[in-house]
Amino acid sequence: MSQRPAPSLLLLFLLMIPGVCSQWSGLGVSYSPSHICALQNSSVIMNCSYTYPTEYWIMKVYWTKTRVINNVESPDLSEDPEYSQRLQYLGDKQSSAIRLSHVTLKDSHEYYFKFITDITEGRWTGYPGVTLNVTDLQVESPERVTEGDSVRLTCKSSCTLTDRATFIWYRNSQPLTTGIIGNQLDLGRVSREDTSRYSCGVDGHSYRSPAVQLNIRSLEEGVISSW
Ligand SMILES: *[C@@H]1O[C@H](CO)[C@@H](O)[C@H](O)[C@H]1NC(C)=O
Ligand SMILES: *[C@@H]1O[C@H](CO)[C@@H](O)[C@H](O)[C@H]1NC(C)=O
Ligand SMILES: *[C@@H]1O[C@H](CO)[C@@H](O)[C@H](O)[C@H]1NC(C)=O
């Protein structure tokens, strides 16, 4: 008797074909990292590696923030006046990176890498792209503070900065050296002398949050106003 593959095996084989086809095209882009949280005014590097069949020639590579719609080519970021002065291309035949300096909140966006080869079908945009989130810093303080209260201020960002970010705190523009715990400033039990303007930043970055005035009411005021 001849050995024929069981029908279930045949079905499995057929189901695998689409996967094989998309691999065969040999074009691809992968980003590392794919999410970036950056502090306002800092520099970021968006990085990817790309693959294509060895017999293809690369004609053009570029980064864009526009998706291809109706086959209209997406514009090169380096030709965008909002970016051109702040953009630097790095890379080789398998990887590409852009360095964007002085990022602003408006730069929060998804960015894509695109490459074009000498083969008509050999053009590729890496979707999904790199998500860049640019954050500022805001000091959060309790609304009402009376002397003797234990107070903690928080330096808030809209996305999580890397765990290597070291927060710095300032009282009336003077850097503080004690009480810093992660992104918080522990003032302990406060007295009237703690009435000051507080701001925060991250070590190695010039950006600083707006200063927040912490007003501390005396115990007597607290008693009077709670009547
Ligand atoms: C880009 O990523 C690759 C692989 O993860 C790494 O080897 C390379 O150093 C990175 N380049 C930059 C500029 O970060
Ligand atoms: C990054 O920004 C996008 C768009 O503003 C937002 O939807 C997303 O939640 C943000 N991600 C983080 C990690 O903050
Ligand atoms: C932005 O960064 C540059 C240095 O890279 C610094 O000179 C400038 O003061 C910074 N601006 C703000 C608003 O932090």
Coordinates of N, CA and C and ligand atoms in Angstrom, one line a residue:
M1 N 0.8 -1.2 0.0 CA 0.0 0.0 0.0 C 0.9 1.3 0.0
S2 N 0.5 2.2 -0.8 CA 1.3 3.5 -0.8 C 1.0 4.3 0.4
Q3 N 1.9 5.0 0.8 CA 1.7 5.9 2.0 C 1.3 7.3 1.6
R4 N 0.1 7.7 1.9 CA -0.4 9.0 1.5 C -0.5 9.8 2.8
P5 N -0.2 11.1 2.7 CA -0.3 11.9 3.9 C -1.8 12.0 4.4
A6 N -2.0 11.9 5.6 CA -3.3 12.0 6.2 C -3.9 13.3 5.8
P7 N -5.2 13.4 5.5 CA -5.9 14.7 5.1 C -5.5 15.8 6.0
S8 N -5.5 15.5 7.3 CA -5.2 16.6 8.3 C -3.8 17.2 8.1
L9 N -2.9 16.4 7.7 CA -1.5 16.9 7.4 C -1.5 17.8 6.2
L10 N -2.2 17.4 5.2 CA -2.3 18.1 3.9 C -2.9 19.5 4.2
L11 N -3.9 19.6 5.0 CA -4.6 20.8 5.4 C -3.6 21.7 6.1
L12 N -2.8 21.1 7.0 CA -1.8 21.9 7.8 C -0.8 22.5 6.8
F13 N -0.4 21.7 5.8 CA 0.6 22.2 4.9 C 0.0 23.4 4.1
L14 N -1.2 23.3 3.7 CA -1.8 24.4 2.9 C -2.0 25.7 3.7
L15 N -2.3 25.5 5.0 CA -2.4 26.7 5.8 C -1.1 27.4 6.0
M16 N 0.0 26.7 5.9 CA 1.3 27.3 6.1 C 1.8 28.1 4.9
I17 N 1.2 27.9 3.8 CA 1.7 28.6 2.6 C 1.8 30.1 2.6
P18 N 0.7 30.8 3.1 CA 0.7 32.2 3.2 C 1.9 32.7 3.9
G19 N 2.2 32.1 5.1 CA 3.4 32.5 5.9 C 4.7 32.4 5.1
V20 N 4.8 31.3 4.3 CA 6.0 31.1 3.5 C 6.1 32.2 2.5
C21 N 5.0 32.6 1.9 CA 5.0 33.6 0.8 C 5.6 34.9 1.4
S22 N 5.0 35.4 2.5 CA 5.4 36.7 3.0 C 6.9 36.7 3.4
Q23 N 7.4 35.5 3.8 CA 8.8 35.5 4.2 C 9.7 35.5 2.9
W24 N 9.1 35.0 1.9 CA 9.9 34.9 0.6 C 10.2 36.3 0.1
S25 N 9.3 37.2 0.3 CA 9.6 38.6 -0.2 C 10.9 39.1 0.4
G26 N 11.2 38.7 1.6 CA 12.5 39.0 2.2 C 12.6 40.5 2.6
L27 N 11.6 41.3 2.6 CA 11.7 42.7 3.0 C 11.1 42.9 4.4
G28 N 11.8 43.6 5.2 CA 11.3 43.8 6.5 C 12.1 44.9 7.3
V29 N 11.4 45.5 8.3 CA 12.0 46.5 9.1 C 11.7 46.2 10.6
S30 N 12.7 46.3 11.5 CA 12.3 46.2 12.9 C 13.0 47.3 13.7
Y31 N 12.2 47.8 14.6 CA 12.7 49.0 15.3 C 13.1 48.6 16.7
S32 N 14.2 49.2 17.2 CA 14.6 48.9 18.6 C 15.2 50.2 19.2
P33 N 14.5 50.7 20.2 CA 13.2 50.3 20.8 C 12.1 50.8 19.9
S34 N 10.9 50.3 20.2 CA 9.7 50.8 19.4 C 8.9 51.9 20.1
H35 N 9.2 52.1 21.3 CA 8.6 53.2 22.1 C 9.7 54.0 22.7
I36 N 9.6 55.3 22.6 CA 10.6 56.2 23.3 C 9.8 57.3 24.1
C37 N 10.2 57.4 25.3 CA 9.7 58.5 26.1 C 10.9 59.5 26.3
A38 N 10.7 60.7 25.9 CA 11.8 61.6 25.9 C 11.4 62.9 26.6
L39 N 12.4 63.5 27.3 CA 12.2 64.8 28.0 C 12.3 65.9 27.0
Q40 N 11.4 66.9 27.1 CA 11.4 68.0 26.2 C 12.8 68.6 26.1
N41 N 13.2 69.0 24.9 CA 14.5 69.6 24.6 C 15.7 68.7 24.6
S42 N 15.4 67.4 24.8 CA 16.5 66.4 24.8 C 16.7 65.9 23.3
S43 N 17.7 65.0 23.1 CA 17.9 64.4 21.8 C 17.5 62.9 21.9
V44 N 16.9 62.4 20.8 CA 16.5 61.0 20.8 C 17.2 60.4 19.6
I45 N 17.4 59.1 19.7 CA 17.9 58.3 18.5 C 16.8 57.3 18.2
M46 N 16.3 57.3 17.0 CA 15.3 56.3 16.6 C 16.1 55.3 15.7
N47 N 15.9 54.1 15.9 CA 16.9 53.1 15.4 C 16.1 51.9 14.8
C48 N 16.5 51.4 13.6 CA 15.9 50.2 13.1 C 16.9 49.4 12.3
S49 N 16.6 48.1 12.1 CA 17.4 47.3 11.2 C 16.5 46.9 10.1
Y50 N 17.0 46.7 8.9 CA 16.1 46.3 7.8 C 16.7 45.2 6.9
T51 N 15.9 44.4 6.3 CA 16.4 43.2 5.5 C 15.8 43.3 4.1
Y52 N 16.5 42.8 3.2 CA 16.0 42.7 1.8 C 16.9 41.6 1.1
P53 N 16.4 41.0 0.0 CA 17.2 40.0 -0.7 C 18.6 40.6 -1.2
T54 N 19.6 39.8 -1.1 CA 21.0 40.2 -1.4 C 21.1 40.7 -2.8
E55 N 20.3 40.2 -3.7 CA 20.4 40.7 -5.1 C 19.8 42.0 -5.4
Y56 N 19.1 42.6 -4.4 CA 18.5 43.9 -4.6 C 19.6 45.0 -4.3
W57 N 19.4 46.2 -4.9 CA 20.2 47.3 -4.6 C 19.3 48.4 -3.9
I58 N 19.9 48.9 -2.9 CA 19.1 50.0 -2.1 C 19.3 51.3 -2.9
M59 N 18.2 51.9 -3.3 CA 18.3 53.2 -4.0 C 18.2 54.4 -3.1
K60 N 17.3 54.2 -2.1 CA 17.0 55.3 -1.2 C 16.5 54.8 0.1
V61 N 17.0 55.4 1.2 CA 16.4 55.1 2.5 C 16.0 56.4 3.2
Y62 N 14.9 56.4 3.9 CA 14.6 57.6 4.7 C 13.6 57.4 5.7
W63 N 13.4 58.3 6.6 CA 12.4 58.3 7.7 C 11.3 59.3 7.4
T64 N 10.1 58.9 7.8 CA 9.0 59.8 7.5 C 8.0 59.7 8.7
K65 N 7.1 60.7 8.8 CA 6.1 60.6 9.8 C 4.7 60.5 9.2
T66 N 4.7 60.2 7.9 CA 3.5 60.1 7.1 C 3.2 58.7 6.6
R67 N 2.1 58.2 6.8 CA 1.7 56.9 6.2 C 1.5 57.1 4.7
V68 N 1.7 56.1 3.9 CA 1.5 56.1 2.5 C 0.0 56.0 2.3
I69 N -0.6 57.0 1.6 CA -2.0 57.0 1.3 C -2.2 57.1 -0.2
N70 N -3.0 56.3 -0.8 CA -3.3 56.2 -2.2 C -2.0 56.3 -3.0
N71 N -1.0 55.6 -2.6 CA 0.3 55.5 -3.3 C 1.1 56.8 -3.4
V72 N 0.6 57.8 -2.7 CA 1.4 59.1 -2.8 C 2.6 58.9 -1.9
E73 N 3.8 59.1 -2.4 CA 5.0 58.9 -1.6 C 5.0 59.8 -0.3
S74 N 5.4 59.2 0.8 CA 5.5 60.0 2.0 C 6.8 60.8 2.0
P75 N 6.7 62.1 2.5 CA 7.8 63.0 2.4 C 8.9 62.6 3.4
D76 N 10.1 62.8 3.0 CA 11.3 62.6 3.8 C 11.4 63.6 4.9
L77 N 11.6 63.1 6.1 CA 11.6 64.0 7.3 C 12.6 65.1 7.2
S78 N 13.8 64.8 6.5 CA 14.9 65.7 6.4 C 14.5 66.9 5.4
E79 N 13.4 66.7 4.7 CA 13.0 67.8 3.8 C 11.9 68.7 4.5
D80 N 11.5 68.3 5.7 CA 10.5 69.0 6.4 C 11.2 70.1 7.3
P81 N 10.8 71.4 7.0 CA 11.5 72.5 7.7 C 11.4 72.4 9.2
E82 N 10.3 71.8 9.7 CA 10.2 71.6 11.2 C 11.3 70.7 11.7
Y83 N 11.9 69.9 10.9 CA 12.8 68.9 11.4 C 14.2 69.0 10.8
S84 N 14.4 69.5 9.6 CA 15.6 69.5 8.9 C 16.8 70.0 9.7
Q85 N 16.6 71.1 10.5 CA 17.7 71.6 11.2 C 18.1 70.8 12.4
R86 N 17.2 69.9 12.8 CA 17.5 69.1 14.1 C 17.8 67.7 13.8
L87 N 17.8 67.3 12.6 CA 17.9 65.9 12.2 C 19.2 65.5 11.7
Q88 N 19.7 64.3 12.1 CA 20.9 63.7 11.6 C 20.7 62.3 11.2
Y89 N 21.1 61.9 10.0 CA 21.0 60.5 9.6 C 22.3 59.7 10.0
L90 N 22.1 58.5 10.5 CA 23.2 57.6 10.8 C 22.8 56.2 10.2
G91 N 23.8 55.4 10.0 CA 23.4 54.0 9.5 C 24.3 53.5 8.5
D92 N 24.0 52.2 8.1 CA 24.7 51.5 7.1 C 23.8 50.7 6.2
K93 N 24.2 49.6 5.6 CA 23.4 48.9 4.7 C 22.3 48.0 5.4
Q94 N 22.4 47.8 6.7 CA 21.4 47.0 7.3 C 20.7 47.7 8.4
S95 N 21.2 48.9 8.8 CA 20.5 49.6 9.9 C 20.5 51.0 9.6
S96 N 19.5 51.7 10.2 CA 19.4 53.1 10.0 C 19.0 53.8 11.3
A97 N 19.4 55.0 11.5 CA 19.0 55.6 12.7 C 18.9 57.1 12.4
I98 N 18.0 57.8 13.1 CA 18.0 59.3 13.0 C 18.2 59.8 14.5
R99 N 18.9 60.9 14.5 CA 19.1 61.6 15.8 C 18.3 62.9 15.7
L100 N 17.3 63.1 16.5 CA 16.5 64.3 16.5 C 16.8 65.1 17.8
S101 N 17.3 66.3 17.6 CA 17.6 67.1 18.8 C 16.6 68.1 19.2
H102 N 16.6 68.6 20.4 CA 15.7 69.6 20.9 C 14.3 69.2 20.7
V103 N 13.9 68.1 21.1 CA 12.5 67.6 20.8 C 11.5 68.5 21.6
T104 N 10.3 68.7 20.9 CA 9.3 69.5 21.5 C 8.0 68.5 21.7
L105 N 7.0 69.0 22.4 CA 5.8 68.2 22.6 C 5.2 67.9 21.3
K106 N 5.3 68.8 20.3 CA 4.8 68.6 19.0 C 5.4 67.4 18.2
D107 N 6.6 67.0 18.6 CA 7.3 65.9 18.0 C 6.7 64.5 18.4
S108 N 5.8 64.5 19.4 CA 5.2 63.2 19.8 C 4.4 62.7 18.6
H109 N 4.8 61.5 18.1 CA 4.3 61.1 16.8 C 4.8 59.7 16.6
E110 N 4.2 59.0 15.6 CA 4.8 57.7 15.1 C 5.7 58.0 13.9
Y111 N 6.8 57.4 13.9 CA 7.8 57.6 12.8 C 8.1 56.3 12.1
Y112 N 8.2 56.3 10.8 CA 8.5 55.1 10.0 C 9.7 55.2 9.2
F113 N 10.3 54.0 9.0 CA 11.5 53.9 8.2 C 11.1 53.3 6.8
K114 N 11.6 53.8 5.8 CA 11.2 53.4 4.4 C 12.4 53.2 3.6
F115 N 12.4 52.1 2.8 CA 13.5 51.9 1.8 C 13.0 51.5 0.5
I116 N 13.7 52.0 -0.5 CA 13.4 51.7 -1.9 C 14.5 51.0 -2.6
T117 N 14.2 49.9 -3.3 CA 15.3 49.2 -4.0 C 15.1 49.4 -5.5
D118 N 16.0 48.8 -6.3 CA 16.0 48.9 -7.8 C 14.8 48.0 -8.3
I119 N 14.2 47.2 -7.5 CA 13.1 46.4 -8.0 C 11.8 47.1 -7.7
T120 N 10.9 47.2 -8.7 CA 9.6 47.9 -8.5 C 8.9 47.5 -7.2
E121 N 8.8 46.2 -7.0 CA 8.1 45.7 -5.8 C 8.9 45.8 -4.5
G122 N 10.2 46.2 -4.7 CA 11.1 46.2 -3.6 C 11.1 47.5 -2.8
R123 N 10.0 48.0 -2.4 CA 9.9 49.2 -1.6 C 9.1 48.8 -0.3
W124 N 9.5 49.3 0.8 CA 8.9 48.9 2.0 C 8.9 50.0 3.1
T125 N 7.8 50.1 3.8 CA 7.7 51.0 4.9 C 7.4 50.1 6.1
G126 N 8.2 50.3 7.2 CA 8.0 49.5 8.4 C 6.9 50.0 9.2
Y127 N 5.7 49.3 9.1 CA 4.5 49.6 10.0 C 4.4 48.5 11.0
P128 N 4.0 48.7 12.3 CA 3.9 50.0 12.9 C 5.3 50.6 13.1
G129 N 5.4 51.9 13.3 CA 6.7 52.5 13.4 C 7.2 52.7 14.9
V130 N 8.0 53.7 15.1 CA 8.5 54.0 16.4 C 7.6 55.1 17.0
T131 N 7.1 54.9 18.2 CA 6.3 55.9 18.8 C 7.2 56.7 19.7
L132 N 7.2 58.0 19.4 CA 7.9 58.9 20.2 C 7.0 59.7 21.1
N133 N 7.2 59.7 22.4 CA 6.4 60.5 23.3 C 7.3 61.5 24.0
V134 N 7.0 62.8 23.8 CA 7.8 63.8 24.4 C 7.1 64.4 25.6
T135 N 7.7 64.5 26.7 CA 7.0 64.9 27.9 C 7.7 66.2 28.5
D136 N 6.9 67.0 29.2 CA 7.4 68.0 30.0 C 7.4 67.5 31.5
L137 N 7.7 68.3 32.4 CA 7.6 68.0 33.8 C 6.8 69.0 34.6
Q138 N 6.0 68.5 35.5 CA 5.1 69.3 36.3 C 5.3 68.9 37.7
V139 N 5.4 69.9 38.6 CA 5.4 69.6 40.1 C 4.0 69.5 40.6
E140 N 3.7 68.4 41.2 CA 2.4 68.2 41.9 C 2.6 68.3 43.4
S141 N 1.8 69.2 43.9 CA 1.9 69.4 45.4 C 0.5 69.3 46.0
P142 N 0.4 69.0 47.3 CA -1.0 69.0 47.9 C -1.6 70.4 47.9
E143 N -2.9 70.5 47.8 CA -3.5 71.8 47.6 C -3.4 72.7 48.9
R144 N -3.7 72.1 50.0 CA -3.6 72.9 51.3 C -2.6 72.2 52.2
V145 N -1.6 73.0 52.6 CA -0.6 72.5 53.5 C -0.5 73.4 54.8
T146 N -0.6 72.7 55.9 CA -0.5 73.4 57.2 C 0.8 73.0 57.9
E147 N 1.4 73.9 58.6 CA 2.7 73.5 59.2 C 2.5 72.2 60.1
G148 N 3.5 71.4 60.1 CA 3.4 70.1 60.8 C 2.9 68.9 59.9
D149 N 2.4 69.3 58.7 CA 1.9 68.2 57.8 C 3.2 67.5 57.2
S150 N 3.1 66.2 56.9 CA 4.1 65.6 56.1 C 3.8 65.8 54.6
V151 N 4.8 66.3 53.9 CA 4.5 66.7 52.5 C 5.5 66.0 51.6
R152 N 4.9 65.5 50.5 CA 5.8 65.0 49.4 C 5.3 65.7 48.1
L153 N 6.3 66.2 47.4 CA 6.0 66.7 46.0 C 6.4 65.7 45.0
T154 N 5.7 65.7 43.9 CA 6.0 64.7 42.8 C 6.3 65.5 41.5
C155 N 7.3 64.9 40.9 CA 7.7 65.5 39.6 C 7.1 64.6 38.5
K156 N 6.1 65.1 37.9 CA 5.2 64.3 37.0 C 5.6 64.4 35.5
S157 N 5.7 63.3 34.8 CA 5.9 63.3 33.4 C 4.7 62.5 32.8
S158 N 4.4 62.7 31.5 CA 3.3 62.1 30.9 C 3.6 60.7 30.4
C159 N 4.8 60.3 30.3 CA 5.2 59.0 30.0 C 6.4 58.6 30.9
T160 N 6.7 57.3 31.0 CA 7.7 56.9 32.0 C 9.1 57.1 31.3
L161 N 9.9 57.9 31.9 CA 11.3 58.1 31.5 C 12.1 56.9 31.9
T162 N 13.2 56.6 31.3 CA 14.0 55.4 31.6 C 14.3 55.3 33.1
D163 N 14.4 54.1 33.6 CA 14.7 53.9 35.0 C 16.0 54.5 35.5
R164 N 16.9 54.9 34.5 CA 18.1 55.5 34.8 C 18.0 57.0 35.0
A165 N 16.8 57.6 34.8 CA 16.6 59.0 35.0 C 16.7 59.4 36.5
T166 N 17.6 60.3 36.8 CA 17.7 60.7 38.2 C 17.1 62.1 38.3
F167 N 16.2 62.2 39.2 CA 15.5 63.5 39.3 C 16.2 64.5 40.2
I168 N 16.1 65.8 39.9 CA 16.8 66.8 40.6 C 15.7 67.8 41.1
W169 N 15.8 68.3 42.3 CA 14.8 69.2 42.8 C 15.5 70.6 43.2
Y170 N 14.8 71.6 43.0 CA 15.3 73.0 43.3 C 14.3 73.7 44.2
R171 N 14.9 74.4 45.2 CA 14.0 75.2 46.1 C 14.5 76.7 45.8
N172 N 13.6 77.5 45.3 CA 14.0 78.9 44.9 C 15.2 78.8 44.0
S173 N 15.2 77.9 43.1 CA 16.3 77.7 42.1 C 17.6 77.1 42.6
Q174 N 17.7 76.8 43.9 CA 18.9 76.2 44.4 C 18.7 74.7 44.5
P175 N 19.7 73.9 44.0 CA 19.5 72.5 44.0 C 19.4 71.9 45.4
L176 N 18.6 70.9 45.6 CA 18.4 70.3 46.9 C 19.2 69.0 46.9
T177 N 19.7 68.6 48.1 CA 20.5 67.4 48.1 C 19.8 66.3 48.9
T178 N 18.9 66.6 49.7 CA 18.2 65.6 50.6 C 16.8 65.5 50.3
G179 N 16.2 64.3 50.6 CA 14.8 64.1 50.5 C 14.3 63.6 49.2
I180 N 15.2 63.4 48.2 CA 14.8 62.9 46.9 C 14.6 61.4 46.9
I181 N 13.4 61.0 46.6 CA 13.1 59.6 46.5 C 12.5 59.3 45.1
G182 N 13.2 58.8 44.2 CA 12.7 58.6 42.8 C 12.3 59.9 42.3
N183 N 11.0 60.0 41.8 CA 10.6 61.3 41.3 C 9.9 62.2 42.3
Q184 N 10.1 61.9 43.6 CA 9.4 62.6 44.6 C 10.4 63.4 45.5
L185 N 9.9 64.4 46.1 CA 10.7 65.2 47.1 C 10.0 65.1 48.4
D186 N 10.6 64.4 49.4 CA 10.0 64.3 50.7 C 10.5 65.4 51.6
L187 N 9.5 66.3 52.0 CA 9.9 67.5 52.8 C 9.8 67.1 54.3
G188 N 9.2 65.9 54.6 CA 9.0 65.6 56.0 C 7.9 66.5 56.6
R189 N 8.0 66.7 57.9 CA 7.0 67.6 58.5 C 7.4 69.1 58.2
V190 N 6.6 69.8 57.6 CA 7.0 71.1 57.1 C 6.7 72.2 58.1
S191 N 7.6 73.2 58.0 CA 7.4 74.4 58.9 C 7.2 75.6 57.9
R192 N 6.9 76.8 58.5 CA 6.7 78.0 57.6 C 7.9 78.3 56.7
E193 N 9.1 77.9 57.2 CA 10.3 78.1 56.4 C 10.4 77.3 55.1
D194 N 9.5 76.3 55.0 CA 9.5 75.5 53.7 C 8.7 76.2 52.6
T195 N 8.1 77.3 53.0 CA 7.3 78.1 52.0 C 8.3 78.6 50.9
S196 N 8.2 78.1 49.7 CA 9.2 78.4 48.7 C 8.6 78.0 47.3
R197 N 9.4 78.3 46.3 CA 9.1 77.9 44.9 C 9.9 76.6 44.6
Y198 N 9.2 75.6 44.2 CA 9.9 74.3 43.9 C 9.8 73.9 42.5
S199 N 10.9 73.4 41.9 CA 10.8 72.9 40.5 C 11.7 71.7 40.4
C200 N 11.5 71.0 39.3 CA 12.3 69.7 39.2 C 12.9 69.6 37.8
G201 N 13.8 68.7 37.7 CA 14.5 68.4 36.4 C 15.0 67.0 36.4
V202 N 15.8 66.6 35.4 CA 16.4 65.3 35.3 C 17.9 65.5 35.1
D203 N 18.7 64.8 35.8 CA 20.1 64.9 35.8 C 20.6 64.8 34.3
G204 N 21.5 65.6 33.9 CA 22.0 65.6 32.5 C 21.2 66.3 31.5
H205 N 20.1 66.9 31.9 CA 19.2 67.7 31.0 C 19.0 69.1 31.5
S206 N 19.0 70.0 30.6 CA 18.9 71.4 31.0 C 17.4 71.8 31.3
Y207 N 16.5 71.0 30.7 CA 15.1 71.3 30.9 C 14.7 71.3 32.4
R208 N 13.9 72.3 32.8 CA 13.3 72.3 34.2 C 11.8 72.6 34.1
S209 N 11.1 72.0 35.1 CA 9.7 72.2 35.2 C 9.4 73.6 35.6
P210 N 8.2 74.1 35.3 CA 7.8 75.4 35.9 C 7.9 75.3 37.4
A211 N 8.2 76.4 38.1 CA 8.3 76.4 39.6 C 6.9 76.5 40.1
V212 N 6.6 75.8 41.2 CA 5.3 75.8 41.9 C 5.5 76.4 43.3
Q213 N 4.7 77.3 43.6 CA 4.8 78.0 45.0 C 4.1 77.1 46.0
L214 N 4.8 76.7 47.0 CA 4.2 75.9 48.1 C 3.9 76.9 49.3
N215 N 2.7 77.1 49.6 CA 2.3 78.0 50.7 C 1.9 77.1 51.9
I216 N 2.5 77.5 53.0 CA 2.3 76.7 54.2 C 1.6 77.6 55.3
R217 N 0.4 77.2 55.6 CA -0.3 78.0 56.6 C 0.1 77.7 58.0
S218 N 0.1 78.7 58.9 CA 0.5 78.4 60.3 C -0.6 77.7 60.9
L219 N -0.3 77.0 62.0 CA -1.3 76.2 62.7 C -2.5 77.0 63.1
E220 N -2.3 78.3 63.6 CA -3.4 79.2 64.0 C -4.4 79.4 62.8
E221 N -3.7 79.8 61.7 CA -4.6 80.0 60.5 C -5.4 78.8 60.2
G222 N -4.7 77.6 60.3 CA -5.4 76.3 60.0 C -6.6 76.2 60.9
V223 N -6.4 76.5 62.2 CA -7.5 76.3 63.1 C -8.7 77.3 62.8
I224 N -8.3 78.6 62.5 CA -9.3 79.6 62.2 C -10.1 79.2 61.0
S225 N -9.4 78.8 59.9 CA -10.1 78.6 58.7 C -10.9 77.3 58.8
S226 N -10.6 76.4 59.7 CA -11.4 75.2 59.8 C -12.7 75.4 60.7
W227 N -12.8 76.6 61.2 CA -14.0 76.8 62.0 C -15.2 77.0 61.2
Ligands
LIG1 C1 20.6 50.4 16.8 O1 20.3 49.1 17.2 C2 21.3 48.1 17.0 C3 20.7 46.7 17.3 O2 19.8 46.8 18.4 C4 22.5 48.4 17.8 O3 23.5 47.5 17.6 C5 23.0 49.8 17.4 O4 24.1 50.2 18.3 C6 21.9 50.8 17.6 N1 22.3 52.1 17.1 C7 22.1 53.2 17.7 C8 22.6 54.5 17.1 O5 21.4 53.3 18.8
LIG2 C1 2.2 58.3 23.9 O1 1.5 59.3 23.2 C2 0.3 58.8 22.6 C3 -0.3 59.9 21.8 O2 -0.3 61.1 22.4 C4 -0.6 58.3 23.7 O3 -1.8 57.7 23.2 C5 0.1 57.2 24.5 O4 -0.7 56.8 25.6 C6 1.4 57.7 25.0 N1 2.1 56.7 25.6 C7 2.7 56.8 26.8 C8 3.4 55.6 27.3 O5 2.6 57.8 27.5
LIG3 C1 17.7 73.3 25.5 O1 18.9 72.6 25.5 C2 20.0 73.4 25.2 C3 21.3 72.6 25.2 O2 21.1 71.4 24.4 C4 20.2 74.5 26.2 O3 21.2 75.4 25.9 C5 18.8 75.3 26.3 O4 18.9 76.2 27.4 C6 17.7 74.4 26.5 N1 16.4 75.1 26.6 C7 15.5 74.9 27.5 C8 14.3 75.7 27.4 O5 15.7 74.1 28.4

